[in-house]
mmCIF file of C-alpha atoms in Angstrom:
data_model
loop_
_atom_site.group_PDB
_atom_site.id
_atom_site.type_symbol
_atom_site.label_atom_id
_atom_site.label_comp_id
_atom_site.label_asym_id
_atom_site.label_seq_id
_atom_site.Cartn_x
_atom_site.Cartn_y
_atom_site.Cartn_z
ATOM 1 C CA MET D 1 7.223 12.584 28.257
ATOM 2 C CA ALA D 2 4.031 11.583 26.506
ATOM 3 C CA LYS D 3 4.895 14.291 23.824
ATOM 4 C CA GLU D 4 8.413 12.979 23.586
ATOM 5 C CA ILE D 5 7.382 9.239 22.973
ATOM 6 C CA LYS D 6 4.821 8.031 20.339
ATOM 7 C CA LEU D 7 3.917 4.763 19.131
ATOM 8 C CA LEU D 8 2.315 3.999 15.782
ATOM 9 C CA GLY D 9 0.702 0.716 15.723
ATOM 10 C CA THR D 10 -2.636 -1.252 15.364
ATOM 11 C CA TRP D 11 -4.929 -2.631 18.018
ATOM 12 C CA ALA D 12 -4.899 -6.261 16.722
ATOM 13 C CA SER D 13 -1.016 -6.261 15.900
ATOM 14 C CA PRO D 14 1.239 -8.659 18.141
ATOM 15 C CA PHE D 15 4.209 -6.473 17.095
ATOM 16 C CA SER D 16 2.612 -3.437 18.546
ATOM 17 C CA HIS D 17 1.571 -5.027 21.697
ATOM 18 C CA ARG D 18 5.451 -5.973 22.130
ATOM 19 C CA ILE D 19 6.071 -2.322 22.212
ATOM 20 C CA GLU D 20 3.241 -1.433 24.239
ATOM 21 C CA LEU D 21 4.323 -3.648 27.011
ATOM 22 C CA ALA D 22 7.921 -2.786 26.923
ATOM 23 C CA LEU D 23 6.931 1.007 27.364
ATOM 24 C CA LYS D 24 4.781 0.064 30.174
ATOM 25 C CA LEU D 25 7.341 -2.105 31.830
ATOM 26 C CA LYS D 26 9.630 0.701 31.986
ATOM 27 C CA GLY D 27 7.244 2.833 33.454
ATOM 28 C CA LEU D 28 6.974 5.308 30.372
ATOM 29 C CA GLN D 29 4.304 7.679 29.487
ATOM 30 C CA PHE D 30 3.488 7.664 25.483
ATOM 31 C CA HIS D 31 1.036 8.734 23.001
ATOM 32 C CA TYR D 32 -0.436 5.931 21.114
ATOM 33 C CA LEU D 33 -1.624 6.581 17.419
ATOM 34 C CA GLU D 34 -3.719 3.984 16.129
ATOM 35 C CA GLU D 35 -3.201 3.209 12.332
ATOM 36 C CA ASP D 36 -5.704 2.272 9.598
ATOM 37 C CA LEU D 37 -3.378 -0.033 7.460
ATOM 38 C CA SER D 38 -5.809 0.637 4.638
ATOM 39 C CA ASN D 39 -5.140 4.227 4.498
ATOM 40 C CA LYS D 40 -1.854 4.651 6.101
ATOM 41 C CA SER D 41 -1.203 8.109 7.614
ATOM 42 C CA GLN D 42 1.726 10.327 6.130
ATOM 43 C CA LEU D 43 3.396 10.138 9.665
ATOM 44 C CA LEU D 44 3.640 6.217 9.292
ATOM 45 C CA LEU D 45 4.814 6.666 5.674
ATOM 46 C CA GLN D 46 7.365 9.309 6.507
ATOM 47 C CA SER D 47 8.612 7.495 9.673
ATOM 48 C CA ASN D 48 8.941 4.126 7.907
ATOM 49 C CA PRO D 49 9.291 4.861 4.214
ATOM 50 C CA VAL D 50 11.201 1.425 3.584
ATOM 51 C CA HIS D 51 8.621 -1.081 5.007
ATOM 52 C CA ARG D 52 5.602 1.337 5.481
ATOM 53 C CA LYS D 53 4.620 -0.905 8.361
ATOM 54 C CA ILE D 54 3.699 -0.738 12.265
ATOM 55 C CA PRO D 55 4.848 -0.565 14.715
ATOM 56 C CA VAL D 56 7.168 2.633 14.778
ATOM 57 C CA LEU D 57 8.353 4.458 17.796
ATOM 58 C CA ILE D 58 9.089 8.041 17.454
ATOM 59 C CA HIS D 59 11.248 9.485 20.434
ATOM 60 C CA ASN D 60 12.191 12.997 20.500
ATOM 61 C CA GLY D 61 11.367 13.235 16.684
ATOM 62 C CA ASN D 62 13.507 10.141 15.752
ATOM 63 C CA PRO D 63 11.453 7.344 14.429
ATOM 64 C CA ILE D 64 12.513 3.491 15.105
ATOM 65 C CA SER D 65 10.961 0.710 13.309
ATOM 66 C CA GLU D 66 10.786 -3.227 13.492
ATOM 67 C CA SER D 67 9.544 -4.377 16.983
ATOM 68 C CA LEU D 68 12.586 -6.354 18.384
ATOM 69 C CA VAL D 69 14.782 -3.231 17.219
ATOM 70 C CA ILE D 70 12.399 -0.915 18.990
ATOM 71 C CA MET D 71 12.361 -3.051 22.193
ATOM 72 C CA GLU D 72 16.221 -3.004 22.285
ATOM 73 C CA TYR D 73 16.219 0.867 21.624
ATOM 74 C CA ILE D 74 13.782 0.960 24.673
ATOM 75 C CA ASP D 75 15.968 -0.930 26.810
ATOM 76 C CA GLU D 76 19.054 0.610 26.083
ATOM 77 C CA THR D 77 17.574 4.098 26.342
ATOM 78 C CA TRP D 78 15.986 3.529 29.698
ATOM 79 C CA GLN D 79 18.766 0.855 31.277
ATOM 80 C CA HIS D 80 18.038 1.436 34.821
ATOM 81 C CA GLN D 81 14.083 0.911 34.734
ATOM 82 C CA ASN D 82 13.104 -2.730 34.600
ATOM 83 C CA PRO D 83 15.982 -4.289 32.237
ATOM 84 C CA LEU D 84 14.511 -6.383 29.375
ATOM 85 C CA LEU D 85 17.895 -8.047 28.475
ATOM 86 C CA PRO D 86 20.357 -9.405 30.706
ATOM 87 C CA LYS D 87 23.623 -7.744 31.288
ATOM 88 C CA ASP D 88 25.913 -10.721 30.378
ATOM 89 C CA PRO D 89 26.958 -10.547 26.711
ATOM 90 C CA TYR D 90 26.313 -14.195 26.306
ATOM 91 C CA ALA D 91 23.035 -14.130 27.913
ATOM 92 C CA ARG D 92 21.999 -11.246 25.872
ATOM 93 C CA ALA D 93 22.971 -12.947 22.617
ATOM 94 C CA VAL D 94 21.048 -16.024 23.453
ATOM 95 C CA ALA D 95 17.939 -13.865 24.257
ATOM 96 C CA ARG D 96 18.447 -12.387 20.631
ATOM 97 C CA PHE D 97 18.785 -15.514 19.147
ATOM 98 C CA TRP D 98 15.497 -16.898 20.595
ATOM 99 C CA ALA D 99 13.485 -13.674 19.606
ATOM 100 C CA LYS D 100 14.779 -13.864 16.023
ATOM 101 C CA PHE D 101 13.804 -17.509 16.025
ATOM 102 C CA ILE D 102 10.435 -16.842 17.151
ATOM 103 C CA ASP D 103 9.809 -13.931 14.264
ATOM 104 C CA GLU D 104 11.784 -15.747 11.535
ATOM 105 C CA LYS D 105 10.845 -19.418 11.928
ATOM 106 C CA VAL D 106 8.087 -20.179 14.349
ATOM 107 C CA LEU D 107 5.619 -17.209 13.123
ATOM 108 C CA TRP D 108 6.274 -18.224 9.388
ATOM 109 C CA THR D 109 6.398 -21.940 9.876
ATOM 110 C CA ALA D 110 2.925 -21.609 11.651
ATOM 111 C CA PHE D 111 1.377 -19.768 8.897
ATOM 112 C CA LYS D 112 2.522 -22.449 6.378
ATOM 113 C CA ALA D 113 1.143 -25.056 8.851
ATOM 114 C CA TYR D 114 -2.348 -23.437 9.099
ATOM 115 C CA ASN D 115 -2.602 -22.429 5.288
ATOM 116 C CA ASP D 116 -0.666 -24.804 2.954
ATOM 117 C CA LYS D 117 -2.128 -28.088 1.642
ATOM 118 C CA GLY D 118 -1.172 -31.708 1.066
ATOM 119 C CA LYS D 119 2.790 -32.637 1.745
ATOM 120 C CA GLU D 120 3.673 -29.085 2.019
ATOM 121 C CA GLN D 121 1.386 -28.583 4.972
ATOM 122 C CA GLU D 122 2.274 -31.855 6.522
ATOM 123 C CA ASP D 123 5.856 -30.885 6.591
ATOM 124 C CA ALA D 124 5.144 -27.430 8.132
ATOM 125 C CA ILE D 125 3.107 -29.084 10.801
ATOM 126 C CA GLU D 126 6.002 -31.330 11.671
ATOM 127 C CA GLU D 127 8.532 -28.484 11.568
ATOM 128 C CA PHE D 128 6.226 -26.276 13.664
ATOM 129 C CA SER D 129 5.761 -29.087 16.233
ATOM 130 C CA GLN D 130 9.562 -29.323 16.641
ATOM 131 C CA GLN D 131 10.019 -25.521 16.848
ATOM 132 C CA LEU D 132 7.494 -25.255 19.745
ATOM 133 C CA LYS D 133 9.387 -28.411 21.382
ATOM 134 C CA PHE D 134 12.596 -26.026 21.027
ATOM 135 C CA LEU D 135 10.642 -23.442 22.921
ATOM 136 C CA GLU D 136 9.437 -25.689 25.447
ATOM 137 C CA GLY D 137 12.950 -26.948 26.207
ATOM 138 C CA GLU D 138 14.578 -23.605 26.423
ATOM 139 C CA LEU D 139 11.719 -22.661 29.020
ATOM 140 C CA LYS D 140 11.659 -25.850 30.825
ATOM 141 C CA GLY D 141 12.502 -25.642 34.624
ATOM 142 C CA LYS D 142 12.501 -21.850 34.508
ATOM 143 C CA GLU D 143 10.054 -19.057 35.500
ATOM 144 C CA TYR D 144 10.513 -17.289 32.430
ATOM 145 C CA PHE D 145 12.639 -17.596 29.438
ATOM 146 C CA GLY D 146 15.352 -15.135 30.922
ATOM 147 C CA GLY D 147 15.148 -17.336 34.206
ATOM 148 C CA GLU D 148 13.592 -15.611 37.062
ATOM 149 C CA ARG D 149 12.841 -12.146 35.442
ATOM 150 C CA PHE D 150 10.214 -11.699 32.953
ATOM 151 C CA GLY D 151 12.170 -10.012 29.893
ATOM 152 C CA PHE D 152 12.834 -9.709 26.088
ATOM 153 C CA VAL D 153 12.301 -13.037 24.893
ATOM 154 C CA ASP D 154 8.921 -13.476 27.077
ATOM 155 C CA ILE D 155 7.767 -10.138 25.479
ATOM 156 C CA ALA D 156 8.586 -11.509 21.851
ATOM 157 C CA ALA D 157 7.029 -14.991 22.326
ATOM 158 C CA PHE D 158 3.997 -14.221 24.279
ATOM 159 C CA PHE D 159 2.083 -11.988 21.797
ATOM 160 C CA ILE D 160 3.233 -14.204 18.908
ATOM 161 C CA LEU D 161 2.042 -17.469 20.524
ATOM 162 C CA GLN D 162 -0.894 -15.757 21.776
ATOM 163 C CA PHE D 163 -1.880 -14.662 18.350
ATOM 164 C CA LEU D 164 -1.310 -18.195 16.891
ATOM 165 C CA THR D 165 -3.868 -19.387 19.377
ATOM 166 C CA VAL D 166 -6.431 -16.873 17.867
ATOM 167 C CA LEU D 167 -5.443 -18.024 14.253
ATOM 168 C CA GLN D 168 -6.022 -21.580 15.465
ATOM 169 C CA GLU D 169 -9.409 -20.914 16.654
ATOM 170 C CA VAL D 170 -10.247 -19.176 13.287
ATOM 171 C CA LYS D 171 -8.916 -22.178 11.443
ATOM 172 C CA GLU D 172 -10.373 -24.542 13.619
ATOM 173 C CA ALA D 173 -7.221 -26.627 13.637
ATOM 174 C CA GLU D 174 -5.635 -27.738 17.069
ATOM 175 C CA LEU D 175 -1.718 -27.666 16.484
ATOM 176 C CA MET D 176 -1.020 -25.830 19.694
ATOM 177 C CA THR D 177 -2.703 -27.500 22.719
ATOM 178 C CA GLU D 178 -2.091 -27.743 26.423
ATOM 179 C CA GLU D 179 -1.433 -31.328 26.245
ATOM 180 C CA LYS D 180 1.223 -31.299 23.771
ATOM 181 C CA TYR D 181 3.044 -28.296 25.115
ATOM 182 C CA PRO D 182 2.117 -28.085 28.782
ATOM 183 C CA VAL D 183 5.236 -25.892 29.625
ATOM 184 C CA LEU D 184 4.357 -23.173 27.030
ATOM 185 C CA PHE D 185 0.729 -23.123 28.107
ATOM 186 C CA GLU D 186 1.328 -22.705 31.659
ATOM 187 C CA TRP D 187 3.762 -19.979 31.167
ATOM 188 C CA MET D 188 1.179 -18.184 28.688
ATOM 189 C CA GLU D 189 -1.526 -18.702 31.617
ATOM 190 C CA LYS D 190 0.568 -17.039 33.957
ATOM 191 C CA LEU D 191 1.269 -14.069 31.662
ATOM 192 C CA GLN D 192 -2.189 -13.730 30.907
ATOM 193 C CA GLY D 193 -2.877 -13.387 34.821
ATOM 194 C CA ASN D 194 -0.408 -10.622 34.722
ATOM 195 C CA GLU D 195 -2.330 -7.256 34.932
ATOM 196 C CA VAL D 196 0.034 -5.055 33.174
ATOM 197 C CA VAL D 197 0.403 -7.931 30.403
ATOM 198 C CA ALA D 198 -3.330 -8.558 30.119
ATOM 199 C CA GLY D 199 -3.855 -4.874 29.617
ATOM 200 C CA CYS D 200 -1.874 -4.952 26.268
ATOM 201 C CA LEU D 201 -4.038 -7.952 24.756
ATOM 202 C CA PRO D 202 -6.944 -6.961 22.531
ATOM 203 C CA PRO D 203 -10.329 -8.414 23.564
ATOM 204 C CA ARG D 204 -10.369 -12.074 22.700
ATOM 205 C CA GLU D 205 -13.657 -12.225 20.978
ATOM 206 C CA LYS D 206 -13.157 -9.111 19.094
ATOM 207 C CA HIS D 207 -9.734 -10.310 17.788
ATOM 208 C CA VAL D 208 -10.999 -13.510 16.730
ATOM 209 C CA ALA D 209 -13.727 -11.881 14.698
ATOM 210 C CA TYR D 210 -11.210 -9.420 13.044
ATOM 211 C CA VAL D 211 -8.849 -12.299 12.019
ATOM 212 C CA ARG D 212 -11.695 -14.521 10.626
ATOM 213 C CA ALA D 213 -13.114 -11.582 8.660
ATOM 214 C CA ARG D 214 -9.522 -10.637 7.519
ATOM 215 C CA ARG D 215 -9.062 -14.269 6.123
ATOM 216 C CA ALA D 216 -12.465 -14.542 4.442
ATOM 217 C CA ALA D 217 -11.712 -11.261 2.741
ATOM 218 C CA ALA D 218 -8.228 -12.537 1.561
ATOM 219 C CA GLU D 219 -9.835 -16.104 0.516
ATOM 220 C CA GLU D 220 -12.379 -14.235 -1.545
ATOM 221 C CA ALA D 221 -9.818 -11.936 -3.278
ATOM 222 C CA ALA D 222 -7.734 -14.971 -4.230
ATOM 223 C CA SER D 223 -10.909 -16.854 -5.603
ATOM 224 C CA LYS D 224 -11.585 -13.844 -7.704
ATOM 225 C CA THR D 225 -8.129 -13.595 -8.832
ATOM 226 C CA LYS D 226 -8.137 -17.454 -9.840
ATOM 227 C CA ALA D 227 -11.414 -17.029 -11.595
ATOM 228 C CA ALA D 228 -10.177 -14.069 -13.789
#
């Protein structure tokens, strides 16, 4: 099976972590290939010529891109092994909605909240807070986003929110706190204590150092561009 399933990813990417966990929850063996995004492999460029990004899952020679799409593919291909999405069509639609909400709204609003200045930053912080409250409301009173079973939305949300806590530490800003969002933090703490989930997380200090170095390099490049 390891020869049939390959995962192209990077150790620090929450999107790669999603796929790693989905495969492990299904009990699947796979071959992980670490990508250097500053020198992308020919396999990555050939497998995802449109976006040229990770993660990419290659199953029996067929490449699939975009983490949420890959997760659905994994769930549909190995349906009888620890299902990630519910069977009910409405519940499946709801799960897809929240997963897209996390990627298309929460993540990008968070970037603006941490990086913008002045009024734009104030507006982004307010919007980010409201989005987290929406997630709290969806999770409140339940063990997981899907109810009693850990599944699709939990995987989608956990690694993004975990990454945002790393970004928060780097930026020295407390937009996400346990006091403000107790339901989300209790849920994250529970998942951090899960051996399989924790095994997909990068070492915290290494991750923080990596994000800090990346941000410093980006700021230096932007400063040089302005000076020029």
